[in-house]
mmCIF file of N, CA and C in Angstrom:
data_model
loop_
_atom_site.group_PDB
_atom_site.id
_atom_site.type_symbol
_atom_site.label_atom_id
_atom_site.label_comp_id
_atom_site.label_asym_id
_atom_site.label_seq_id
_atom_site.Cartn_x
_atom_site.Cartn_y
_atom_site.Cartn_z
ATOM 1 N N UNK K 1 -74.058 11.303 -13.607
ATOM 2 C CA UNK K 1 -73.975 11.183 -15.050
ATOM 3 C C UNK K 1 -72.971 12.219 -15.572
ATOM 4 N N UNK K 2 -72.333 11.609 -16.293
ATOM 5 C CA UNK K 2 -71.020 12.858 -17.248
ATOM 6 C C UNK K 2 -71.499 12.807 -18.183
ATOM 7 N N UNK K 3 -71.368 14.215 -18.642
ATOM 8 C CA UNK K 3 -71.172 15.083 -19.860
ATOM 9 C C UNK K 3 -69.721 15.820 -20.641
ATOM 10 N N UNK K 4 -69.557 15.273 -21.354
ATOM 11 C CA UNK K 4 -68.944 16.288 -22.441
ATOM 12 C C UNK K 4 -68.634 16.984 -23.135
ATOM 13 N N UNK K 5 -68.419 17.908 -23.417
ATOM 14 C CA UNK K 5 -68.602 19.155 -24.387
ATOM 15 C C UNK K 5 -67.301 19.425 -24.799
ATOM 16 N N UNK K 6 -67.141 19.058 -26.416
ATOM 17 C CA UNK K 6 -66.351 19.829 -27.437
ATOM 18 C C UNK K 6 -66.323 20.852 -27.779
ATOM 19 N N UNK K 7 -65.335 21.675 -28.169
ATOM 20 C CA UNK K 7 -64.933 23.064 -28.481
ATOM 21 C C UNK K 7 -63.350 23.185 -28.883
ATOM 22 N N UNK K 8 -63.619 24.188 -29.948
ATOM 23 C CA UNK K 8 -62.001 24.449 -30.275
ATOM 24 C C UNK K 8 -61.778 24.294 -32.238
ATOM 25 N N UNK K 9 -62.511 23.351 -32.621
ATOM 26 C CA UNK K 9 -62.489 22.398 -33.883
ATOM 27 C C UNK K 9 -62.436 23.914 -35.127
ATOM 28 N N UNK K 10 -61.990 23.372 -35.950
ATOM 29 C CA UNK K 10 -62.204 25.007 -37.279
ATOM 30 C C UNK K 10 -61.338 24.486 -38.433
ATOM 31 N N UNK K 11 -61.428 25.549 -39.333
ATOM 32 C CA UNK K 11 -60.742 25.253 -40.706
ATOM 33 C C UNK K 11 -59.221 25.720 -40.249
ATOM 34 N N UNK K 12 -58.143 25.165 -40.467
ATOM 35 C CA UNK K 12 -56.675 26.000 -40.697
ATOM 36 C C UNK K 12 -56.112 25.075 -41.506
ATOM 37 N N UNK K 13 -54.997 26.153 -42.109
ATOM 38 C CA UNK K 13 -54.012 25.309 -43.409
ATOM 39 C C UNK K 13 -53.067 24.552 -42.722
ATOM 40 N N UNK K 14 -52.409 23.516 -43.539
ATOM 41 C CA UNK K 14 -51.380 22.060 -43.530
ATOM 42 C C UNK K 14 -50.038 23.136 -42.544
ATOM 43 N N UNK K 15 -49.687 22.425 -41.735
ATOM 44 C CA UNK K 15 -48.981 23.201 -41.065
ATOM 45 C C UNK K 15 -49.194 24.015 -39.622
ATOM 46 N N UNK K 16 -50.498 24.660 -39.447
ATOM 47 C CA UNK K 16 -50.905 25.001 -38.505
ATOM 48 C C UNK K 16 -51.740 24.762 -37.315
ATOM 49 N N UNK K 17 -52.030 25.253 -36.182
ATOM 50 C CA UNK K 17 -52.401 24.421 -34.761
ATOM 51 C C UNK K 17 -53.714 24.765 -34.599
ATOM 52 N N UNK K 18 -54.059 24.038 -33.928
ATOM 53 C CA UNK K 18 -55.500 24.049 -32.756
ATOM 54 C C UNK K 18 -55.117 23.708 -31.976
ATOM 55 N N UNK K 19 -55.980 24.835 -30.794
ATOM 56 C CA UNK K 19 -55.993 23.503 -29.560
ATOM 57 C C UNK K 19 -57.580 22.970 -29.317
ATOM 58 N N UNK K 20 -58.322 22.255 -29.047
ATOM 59 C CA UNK K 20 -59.429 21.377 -28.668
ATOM 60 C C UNK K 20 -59.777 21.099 -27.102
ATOM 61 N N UNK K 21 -60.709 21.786 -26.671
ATOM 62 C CA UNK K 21 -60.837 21.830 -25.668
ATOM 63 C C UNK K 21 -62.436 20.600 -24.824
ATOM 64 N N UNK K 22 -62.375 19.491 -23.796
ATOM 65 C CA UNK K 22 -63.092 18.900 -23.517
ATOM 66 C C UNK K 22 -63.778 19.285 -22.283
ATOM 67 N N UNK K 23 -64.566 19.865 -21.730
ATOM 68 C CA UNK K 23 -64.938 19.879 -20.877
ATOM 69 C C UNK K 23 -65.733 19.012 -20.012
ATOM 70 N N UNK K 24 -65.450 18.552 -18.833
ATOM 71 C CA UNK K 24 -65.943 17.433 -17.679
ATOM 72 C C UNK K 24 -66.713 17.544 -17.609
ATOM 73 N N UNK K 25 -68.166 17.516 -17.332
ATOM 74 C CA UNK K 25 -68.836 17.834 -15.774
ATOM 75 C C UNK K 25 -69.930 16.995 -15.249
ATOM 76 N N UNK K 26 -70.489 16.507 -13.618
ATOM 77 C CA UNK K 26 -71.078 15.752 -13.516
ATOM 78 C C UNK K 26 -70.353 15.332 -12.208
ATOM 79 N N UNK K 27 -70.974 14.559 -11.742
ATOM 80 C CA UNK K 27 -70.405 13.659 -9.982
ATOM 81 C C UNK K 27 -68.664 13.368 -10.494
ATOM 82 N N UNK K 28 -68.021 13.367 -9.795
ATOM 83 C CA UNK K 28 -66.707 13.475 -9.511
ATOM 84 C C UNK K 28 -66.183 13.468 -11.207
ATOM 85 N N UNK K 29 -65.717 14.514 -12.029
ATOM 86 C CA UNK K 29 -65.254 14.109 -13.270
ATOM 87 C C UNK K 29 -63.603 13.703 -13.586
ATOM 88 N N UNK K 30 -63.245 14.100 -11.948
ATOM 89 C CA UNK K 30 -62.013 14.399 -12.001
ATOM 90 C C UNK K 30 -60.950 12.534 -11.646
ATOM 91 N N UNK K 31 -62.130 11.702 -11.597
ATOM 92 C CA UNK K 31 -61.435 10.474 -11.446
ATOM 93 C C UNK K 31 -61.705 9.302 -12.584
ATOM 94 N N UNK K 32 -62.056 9.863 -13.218
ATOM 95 C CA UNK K 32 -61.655 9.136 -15.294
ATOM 96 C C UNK K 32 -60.717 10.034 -15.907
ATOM 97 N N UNK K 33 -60.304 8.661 -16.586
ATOM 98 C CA UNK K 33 -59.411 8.903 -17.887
ATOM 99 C C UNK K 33 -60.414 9.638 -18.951
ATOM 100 N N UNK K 34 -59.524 10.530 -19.560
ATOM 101 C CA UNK K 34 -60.395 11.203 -21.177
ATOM 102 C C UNK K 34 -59.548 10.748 -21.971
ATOM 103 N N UNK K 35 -60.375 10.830 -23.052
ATOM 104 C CA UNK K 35 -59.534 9.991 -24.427
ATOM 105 C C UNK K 35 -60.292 10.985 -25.479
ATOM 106 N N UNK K 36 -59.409 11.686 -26.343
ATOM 107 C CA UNK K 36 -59.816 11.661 -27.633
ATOM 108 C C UNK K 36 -59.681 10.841 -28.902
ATOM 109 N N UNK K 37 -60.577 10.758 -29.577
ATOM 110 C CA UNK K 37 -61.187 10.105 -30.669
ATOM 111 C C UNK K 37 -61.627 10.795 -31.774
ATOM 112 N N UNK K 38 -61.220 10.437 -32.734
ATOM 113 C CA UNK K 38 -61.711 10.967 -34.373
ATOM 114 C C UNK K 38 -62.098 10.349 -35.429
ATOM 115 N N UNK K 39 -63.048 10.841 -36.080
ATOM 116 C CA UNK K 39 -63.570 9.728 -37.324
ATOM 117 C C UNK K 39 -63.548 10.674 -38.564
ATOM 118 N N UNK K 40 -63.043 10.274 -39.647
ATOM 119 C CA UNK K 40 -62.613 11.036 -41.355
ATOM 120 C C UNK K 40 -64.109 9.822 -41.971
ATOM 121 N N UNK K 41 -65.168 11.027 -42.621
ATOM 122 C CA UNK K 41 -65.835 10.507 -43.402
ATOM 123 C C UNK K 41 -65.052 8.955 -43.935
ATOM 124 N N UNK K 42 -66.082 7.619 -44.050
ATOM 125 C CA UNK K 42 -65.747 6.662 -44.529
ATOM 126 C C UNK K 42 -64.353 5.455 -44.032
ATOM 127 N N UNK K 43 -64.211 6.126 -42.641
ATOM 128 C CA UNK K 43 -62.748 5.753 -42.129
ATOM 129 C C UNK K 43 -63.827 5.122 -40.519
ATOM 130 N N UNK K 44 -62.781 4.358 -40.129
ATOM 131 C CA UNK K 44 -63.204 4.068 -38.617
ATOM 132 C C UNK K 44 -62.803 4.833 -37.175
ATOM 133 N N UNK K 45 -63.258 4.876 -36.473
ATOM 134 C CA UNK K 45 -63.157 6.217 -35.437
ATOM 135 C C UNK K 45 -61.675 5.426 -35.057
ATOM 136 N N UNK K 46 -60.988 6.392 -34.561
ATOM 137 C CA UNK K 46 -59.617 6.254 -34.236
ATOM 138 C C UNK K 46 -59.183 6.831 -32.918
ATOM 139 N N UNK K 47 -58.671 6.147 -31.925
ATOM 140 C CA UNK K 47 -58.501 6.811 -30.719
ATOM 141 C C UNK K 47 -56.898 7.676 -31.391
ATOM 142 N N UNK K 48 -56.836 8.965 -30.762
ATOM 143 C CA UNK K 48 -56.091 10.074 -30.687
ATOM 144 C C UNK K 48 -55.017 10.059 -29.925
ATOM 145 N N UNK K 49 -55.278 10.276 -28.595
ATOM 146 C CA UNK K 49 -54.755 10.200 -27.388
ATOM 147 C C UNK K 49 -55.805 10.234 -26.099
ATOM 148 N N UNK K 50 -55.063 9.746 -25.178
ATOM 149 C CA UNK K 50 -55.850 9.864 -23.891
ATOM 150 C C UNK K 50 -55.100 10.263 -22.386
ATOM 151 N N UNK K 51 -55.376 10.841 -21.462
ATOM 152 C CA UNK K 51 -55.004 11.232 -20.495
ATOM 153 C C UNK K 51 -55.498 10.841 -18.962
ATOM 154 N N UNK K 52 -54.652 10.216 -18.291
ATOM 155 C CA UNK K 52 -55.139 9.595 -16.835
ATOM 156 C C UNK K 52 -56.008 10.351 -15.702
ATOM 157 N N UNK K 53 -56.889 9.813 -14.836
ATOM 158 C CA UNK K 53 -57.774 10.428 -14.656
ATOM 159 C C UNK K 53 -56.989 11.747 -13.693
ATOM 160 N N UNK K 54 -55.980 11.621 -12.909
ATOM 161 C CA UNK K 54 -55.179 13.173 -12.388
ATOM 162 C C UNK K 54 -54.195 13.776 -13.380
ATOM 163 N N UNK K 55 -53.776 12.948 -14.893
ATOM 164 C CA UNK K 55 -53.378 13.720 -15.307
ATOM 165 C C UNK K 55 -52.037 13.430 -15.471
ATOM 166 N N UNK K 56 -51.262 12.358 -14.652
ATOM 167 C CA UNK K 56 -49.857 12.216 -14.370
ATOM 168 C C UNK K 56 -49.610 10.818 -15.905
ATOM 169 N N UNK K 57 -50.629 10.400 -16.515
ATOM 170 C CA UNK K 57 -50.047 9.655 -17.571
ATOM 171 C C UNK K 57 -50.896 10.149 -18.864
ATOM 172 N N UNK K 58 -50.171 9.591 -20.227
ATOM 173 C CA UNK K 58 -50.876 10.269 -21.355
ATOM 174 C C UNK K 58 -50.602 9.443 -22.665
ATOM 175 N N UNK K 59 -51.423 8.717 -23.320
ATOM 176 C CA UNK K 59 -50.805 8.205 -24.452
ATOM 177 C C UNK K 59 -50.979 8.854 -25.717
ATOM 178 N N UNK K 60 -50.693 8.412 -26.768
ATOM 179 C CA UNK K 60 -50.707 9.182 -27.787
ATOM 180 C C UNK K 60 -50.284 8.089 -29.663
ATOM 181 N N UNK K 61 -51.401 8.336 -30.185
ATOM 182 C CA UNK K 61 -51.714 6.919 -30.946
ATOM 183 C C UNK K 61 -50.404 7.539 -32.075
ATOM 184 N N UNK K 62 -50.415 6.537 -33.050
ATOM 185 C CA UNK K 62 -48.918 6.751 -33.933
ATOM 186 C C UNK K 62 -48.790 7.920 -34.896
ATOM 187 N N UNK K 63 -50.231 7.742 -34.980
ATOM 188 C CA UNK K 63 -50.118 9.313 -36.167
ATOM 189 C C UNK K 63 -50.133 10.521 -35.932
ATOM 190 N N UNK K 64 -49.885 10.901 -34.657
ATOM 191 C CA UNK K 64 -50.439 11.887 -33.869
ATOM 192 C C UNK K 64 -49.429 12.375 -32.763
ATOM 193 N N UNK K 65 -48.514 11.667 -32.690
ATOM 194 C CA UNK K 65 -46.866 11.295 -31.628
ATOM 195 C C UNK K 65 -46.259 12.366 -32.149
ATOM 196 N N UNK K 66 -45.974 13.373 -31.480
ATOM 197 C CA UNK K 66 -45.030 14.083 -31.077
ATOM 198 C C UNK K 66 -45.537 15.287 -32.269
ATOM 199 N N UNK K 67 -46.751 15.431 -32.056
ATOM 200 C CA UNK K 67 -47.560 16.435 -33.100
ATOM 201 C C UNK K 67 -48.338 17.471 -32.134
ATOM 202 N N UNK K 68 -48.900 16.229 -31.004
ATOM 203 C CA UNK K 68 -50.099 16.498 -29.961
ATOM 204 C C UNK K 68 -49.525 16.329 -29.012
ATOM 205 N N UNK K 69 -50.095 17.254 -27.802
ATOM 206 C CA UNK K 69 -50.269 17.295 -26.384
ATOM 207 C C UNK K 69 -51.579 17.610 -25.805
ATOM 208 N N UNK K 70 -51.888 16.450 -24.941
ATOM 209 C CA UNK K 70 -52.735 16.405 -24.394
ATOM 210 C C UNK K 70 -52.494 17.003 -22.682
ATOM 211 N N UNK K 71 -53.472 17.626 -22.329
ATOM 212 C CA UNK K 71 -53.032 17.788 -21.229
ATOM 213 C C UNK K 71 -54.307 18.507 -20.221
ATOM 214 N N UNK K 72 -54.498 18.427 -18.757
ATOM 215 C CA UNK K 72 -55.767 18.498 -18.298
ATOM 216 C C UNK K 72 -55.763 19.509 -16.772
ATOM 217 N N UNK K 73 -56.953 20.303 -16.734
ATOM 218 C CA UNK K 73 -56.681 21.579 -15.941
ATOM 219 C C UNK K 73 -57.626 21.299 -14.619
ATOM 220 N N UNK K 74 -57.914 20.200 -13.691
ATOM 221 C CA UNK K 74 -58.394 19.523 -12.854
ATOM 222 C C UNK K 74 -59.182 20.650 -12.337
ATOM 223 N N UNK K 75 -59.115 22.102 -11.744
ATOM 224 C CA UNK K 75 -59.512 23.055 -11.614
ATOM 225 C C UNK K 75 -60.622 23.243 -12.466
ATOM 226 N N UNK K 76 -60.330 23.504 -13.710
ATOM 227 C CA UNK K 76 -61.502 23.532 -14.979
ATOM 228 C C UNK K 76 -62.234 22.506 -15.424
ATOM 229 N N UNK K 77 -61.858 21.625 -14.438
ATOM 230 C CA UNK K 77 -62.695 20.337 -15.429
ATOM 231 C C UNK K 77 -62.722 20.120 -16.849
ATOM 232 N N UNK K 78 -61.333 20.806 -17.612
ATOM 233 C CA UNK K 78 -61.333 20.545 -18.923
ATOM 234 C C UNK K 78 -59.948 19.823 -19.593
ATOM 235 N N UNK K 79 -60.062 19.266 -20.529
ATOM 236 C CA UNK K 79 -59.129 18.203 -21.491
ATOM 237 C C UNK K 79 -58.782 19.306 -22.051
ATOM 238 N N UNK K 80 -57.154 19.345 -22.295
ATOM 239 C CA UNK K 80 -57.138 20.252 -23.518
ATOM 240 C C UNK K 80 -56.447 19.233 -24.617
ATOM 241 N N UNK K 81 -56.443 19.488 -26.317
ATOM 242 C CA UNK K 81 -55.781 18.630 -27.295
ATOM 243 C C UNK K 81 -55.077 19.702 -27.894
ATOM 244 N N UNK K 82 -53.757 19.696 -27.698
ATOM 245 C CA UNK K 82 -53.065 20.787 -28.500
ATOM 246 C C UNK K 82 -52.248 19.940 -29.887
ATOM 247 N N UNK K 83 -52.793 20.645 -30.747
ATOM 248 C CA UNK K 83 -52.690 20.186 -32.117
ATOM 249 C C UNK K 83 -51.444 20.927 -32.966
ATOM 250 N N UNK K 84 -50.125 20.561 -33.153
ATOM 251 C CA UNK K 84 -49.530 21.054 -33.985
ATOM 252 C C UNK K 84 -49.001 20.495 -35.203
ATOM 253 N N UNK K 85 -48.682 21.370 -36.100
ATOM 254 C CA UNK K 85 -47.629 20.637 -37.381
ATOM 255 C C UNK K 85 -49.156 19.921 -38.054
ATOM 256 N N UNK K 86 -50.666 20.848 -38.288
ATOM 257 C CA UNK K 86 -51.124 19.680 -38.629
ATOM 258 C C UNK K 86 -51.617 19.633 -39.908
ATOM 259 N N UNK K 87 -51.989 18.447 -40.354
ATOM 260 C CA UNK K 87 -52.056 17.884 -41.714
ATOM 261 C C UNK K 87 -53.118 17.171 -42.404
ATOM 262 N N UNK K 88 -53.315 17.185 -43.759
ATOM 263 C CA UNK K 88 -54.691 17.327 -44.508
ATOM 264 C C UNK K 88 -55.681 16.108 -43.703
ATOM 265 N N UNK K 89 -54.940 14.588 -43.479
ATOM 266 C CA UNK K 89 -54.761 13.781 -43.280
ATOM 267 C C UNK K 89 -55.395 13.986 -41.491
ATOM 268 N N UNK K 90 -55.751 15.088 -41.014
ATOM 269 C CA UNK K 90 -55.895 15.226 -39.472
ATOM 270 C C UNK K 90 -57.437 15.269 -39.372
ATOM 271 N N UNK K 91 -58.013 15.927 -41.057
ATOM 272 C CA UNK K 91 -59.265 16.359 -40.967
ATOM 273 C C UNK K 91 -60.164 15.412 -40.505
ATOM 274 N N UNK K 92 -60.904 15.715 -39.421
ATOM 275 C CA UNK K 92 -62.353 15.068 -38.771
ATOM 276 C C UNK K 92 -62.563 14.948 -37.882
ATOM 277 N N UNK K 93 -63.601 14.784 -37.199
ATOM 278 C CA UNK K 93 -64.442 14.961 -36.519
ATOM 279 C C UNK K 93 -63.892 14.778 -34.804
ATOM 280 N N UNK K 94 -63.739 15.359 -34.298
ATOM 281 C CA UNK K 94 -63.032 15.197 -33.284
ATOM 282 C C UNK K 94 -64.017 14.906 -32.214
ATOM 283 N N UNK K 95 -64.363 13.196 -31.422
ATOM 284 C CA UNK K 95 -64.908 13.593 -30.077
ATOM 285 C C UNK K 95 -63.661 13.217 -28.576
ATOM 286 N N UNK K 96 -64.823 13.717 -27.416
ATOM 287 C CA UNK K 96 -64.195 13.312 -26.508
ATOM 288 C C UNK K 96 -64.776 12.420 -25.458
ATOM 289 N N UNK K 97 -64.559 11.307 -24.546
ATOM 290 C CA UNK K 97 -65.154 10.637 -23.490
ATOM 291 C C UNK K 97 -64.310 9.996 -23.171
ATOM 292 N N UNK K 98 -65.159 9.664 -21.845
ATOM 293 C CA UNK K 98 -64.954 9.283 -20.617
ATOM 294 C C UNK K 98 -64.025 7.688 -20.201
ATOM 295 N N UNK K 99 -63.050 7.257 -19.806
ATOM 296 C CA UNK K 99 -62.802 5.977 -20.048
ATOM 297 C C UNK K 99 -64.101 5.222 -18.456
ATOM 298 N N UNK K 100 -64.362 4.067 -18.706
ATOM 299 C CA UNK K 100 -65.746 3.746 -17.879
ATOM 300 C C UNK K 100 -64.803 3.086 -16.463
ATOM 301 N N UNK K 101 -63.563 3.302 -16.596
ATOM 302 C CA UNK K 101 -62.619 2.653 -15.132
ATOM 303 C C UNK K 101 -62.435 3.752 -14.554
ATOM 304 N N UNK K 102 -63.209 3.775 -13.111
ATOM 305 C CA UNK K 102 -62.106 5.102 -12.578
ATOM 306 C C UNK K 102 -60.844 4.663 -11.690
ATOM 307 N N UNK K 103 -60.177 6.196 -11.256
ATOM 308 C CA UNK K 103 -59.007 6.132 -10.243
ATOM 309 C C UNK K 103 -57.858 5.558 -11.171
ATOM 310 N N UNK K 104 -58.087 5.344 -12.806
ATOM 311 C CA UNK K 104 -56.658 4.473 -13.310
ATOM 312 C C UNK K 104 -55.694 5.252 -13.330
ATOM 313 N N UNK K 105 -54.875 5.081 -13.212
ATOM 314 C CA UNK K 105 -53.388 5.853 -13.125
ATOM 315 C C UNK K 105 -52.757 6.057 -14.353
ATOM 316 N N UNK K 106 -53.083 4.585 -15.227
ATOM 317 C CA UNK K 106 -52.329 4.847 -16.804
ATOM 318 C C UNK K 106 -53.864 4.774 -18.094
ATOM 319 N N UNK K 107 -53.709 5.662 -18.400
ATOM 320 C CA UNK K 107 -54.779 5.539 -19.413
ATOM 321 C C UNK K 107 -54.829 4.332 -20.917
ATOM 322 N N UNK K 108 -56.038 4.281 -21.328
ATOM 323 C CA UNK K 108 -55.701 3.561 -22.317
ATOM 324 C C UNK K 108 -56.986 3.210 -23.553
ATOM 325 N N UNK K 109 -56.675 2.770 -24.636
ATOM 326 C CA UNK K 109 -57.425 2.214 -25.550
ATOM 327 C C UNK K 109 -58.223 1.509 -25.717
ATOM 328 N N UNK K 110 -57.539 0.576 -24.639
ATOM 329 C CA UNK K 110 -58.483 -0.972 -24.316
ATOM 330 C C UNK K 110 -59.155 -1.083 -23.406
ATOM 331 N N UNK K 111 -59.851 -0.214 -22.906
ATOM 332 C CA UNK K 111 -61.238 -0.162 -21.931
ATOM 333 C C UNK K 111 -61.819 0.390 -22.525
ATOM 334 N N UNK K 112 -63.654 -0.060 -22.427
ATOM 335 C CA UNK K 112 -64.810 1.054 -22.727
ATOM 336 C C UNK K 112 -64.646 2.165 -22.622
ATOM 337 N N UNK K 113 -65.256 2.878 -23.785
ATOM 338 C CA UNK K 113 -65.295 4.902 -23.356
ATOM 339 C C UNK K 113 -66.992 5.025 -23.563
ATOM 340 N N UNK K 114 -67.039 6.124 -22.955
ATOM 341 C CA UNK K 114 -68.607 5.767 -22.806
ATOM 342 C C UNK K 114 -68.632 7.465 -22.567
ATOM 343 N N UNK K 115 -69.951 8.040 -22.479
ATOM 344 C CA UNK K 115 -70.449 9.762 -22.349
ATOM 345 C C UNK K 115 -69.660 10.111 -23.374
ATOM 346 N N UNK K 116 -70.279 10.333 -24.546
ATOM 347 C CA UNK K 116 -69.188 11.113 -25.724
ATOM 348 C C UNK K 116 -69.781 12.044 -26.242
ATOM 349 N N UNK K 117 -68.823 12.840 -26.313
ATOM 350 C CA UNK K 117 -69.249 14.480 -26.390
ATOM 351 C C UNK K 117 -70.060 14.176 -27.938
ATOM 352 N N UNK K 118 -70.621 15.737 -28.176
ATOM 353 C CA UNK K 118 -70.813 15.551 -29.646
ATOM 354 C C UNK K 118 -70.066 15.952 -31.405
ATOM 355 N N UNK K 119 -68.424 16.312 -30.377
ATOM 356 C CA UNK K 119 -67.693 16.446 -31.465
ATOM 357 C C UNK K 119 -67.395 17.909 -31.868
ATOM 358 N N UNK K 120 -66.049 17.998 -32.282
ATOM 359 C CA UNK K 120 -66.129 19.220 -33.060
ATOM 360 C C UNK K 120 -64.907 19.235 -34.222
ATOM 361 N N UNK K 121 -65.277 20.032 -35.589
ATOM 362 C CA UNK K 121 -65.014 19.380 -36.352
ATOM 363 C C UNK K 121 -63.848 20.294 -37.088
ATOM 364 N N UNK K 122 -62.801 18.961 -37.481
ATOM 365 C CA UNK K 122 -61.589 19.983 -37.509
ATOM 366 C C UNK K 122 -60.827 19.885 -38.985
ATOM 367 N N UNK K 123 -60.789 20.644 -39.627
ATOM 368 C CA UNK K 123 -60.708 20.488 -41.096
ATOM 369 C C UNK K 123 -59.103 21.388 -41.836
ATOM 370 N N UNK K 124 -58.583 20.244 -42.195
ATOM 371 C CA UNK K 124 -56.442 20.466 -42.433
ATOM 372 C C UNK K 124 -57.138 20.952 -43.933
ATOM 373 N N UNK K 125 -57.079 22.278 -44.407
ATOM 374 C CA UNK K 125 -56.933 21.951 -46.203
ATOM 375 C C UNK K 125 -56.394 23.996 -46.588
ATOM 376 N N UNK K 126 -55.694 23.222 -47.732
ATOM 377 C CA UNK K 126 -55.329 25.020 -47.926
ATOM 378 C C UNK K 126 -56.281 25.177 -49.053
#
């Protein structure tokens, strides 16, 4: 069984970074894809980006392209979400899980995610 655990999430002003950290753990964590996901009060959860289960592929949804890097420390069993340039528009709830295919090489949107952390919550406002 996998687990997730969020960390990292906080208040900073329009403009400035986080990074978001996911941690693995459980029977082999190191052969799923992670995907982050976010939901803004009254909005629908939105995949973020996601990263292949070694790490060698990474997508990254439109609003979020060339803002974020995702990237993963196989050693630590942890996701990291490095957040820059960011904006009012970023605020919420940040989770993370598991994609339910293992061994995939390219990550993605369109498979089940399943074990989801319980979030941590990230708030753009000056």
């Amino acid at each position: 069984q996998l687990q997730l655990v969020e960390s990292g999430g906080e208040s900073v002003q329009p403009g400035g970074s986080l990074r978001l950290s996911c941690v693995v753990t459980g029977f082999t964590p190191e052969i799923y894809s992670i995907g982050w996901f976010r939901q803004a009060p009254g909005k629908q959860r939105e995949g973020v980006s996601c990263i292949s289960a070694r790490g060698g592929n990474a997508f990254y949804g439109d609003s979020v392209k060339g803002r974020f890097a995702i990237s993963r420390d196989l050693s630590r069993h942890t996701v990291y979400l490095q957040m820059d340039s960011l904006k009012p528009e970023d605020t919420a709830l940040y989770y993370c899980a598991a994609d339910l295919t293992p061994y995939s090489p390219v990550c993605t949107f369109q498979r089940p995610y399943d074990h989801w952390g319980q979030g941590t919550q990230v708030t753009v406002s000056s």
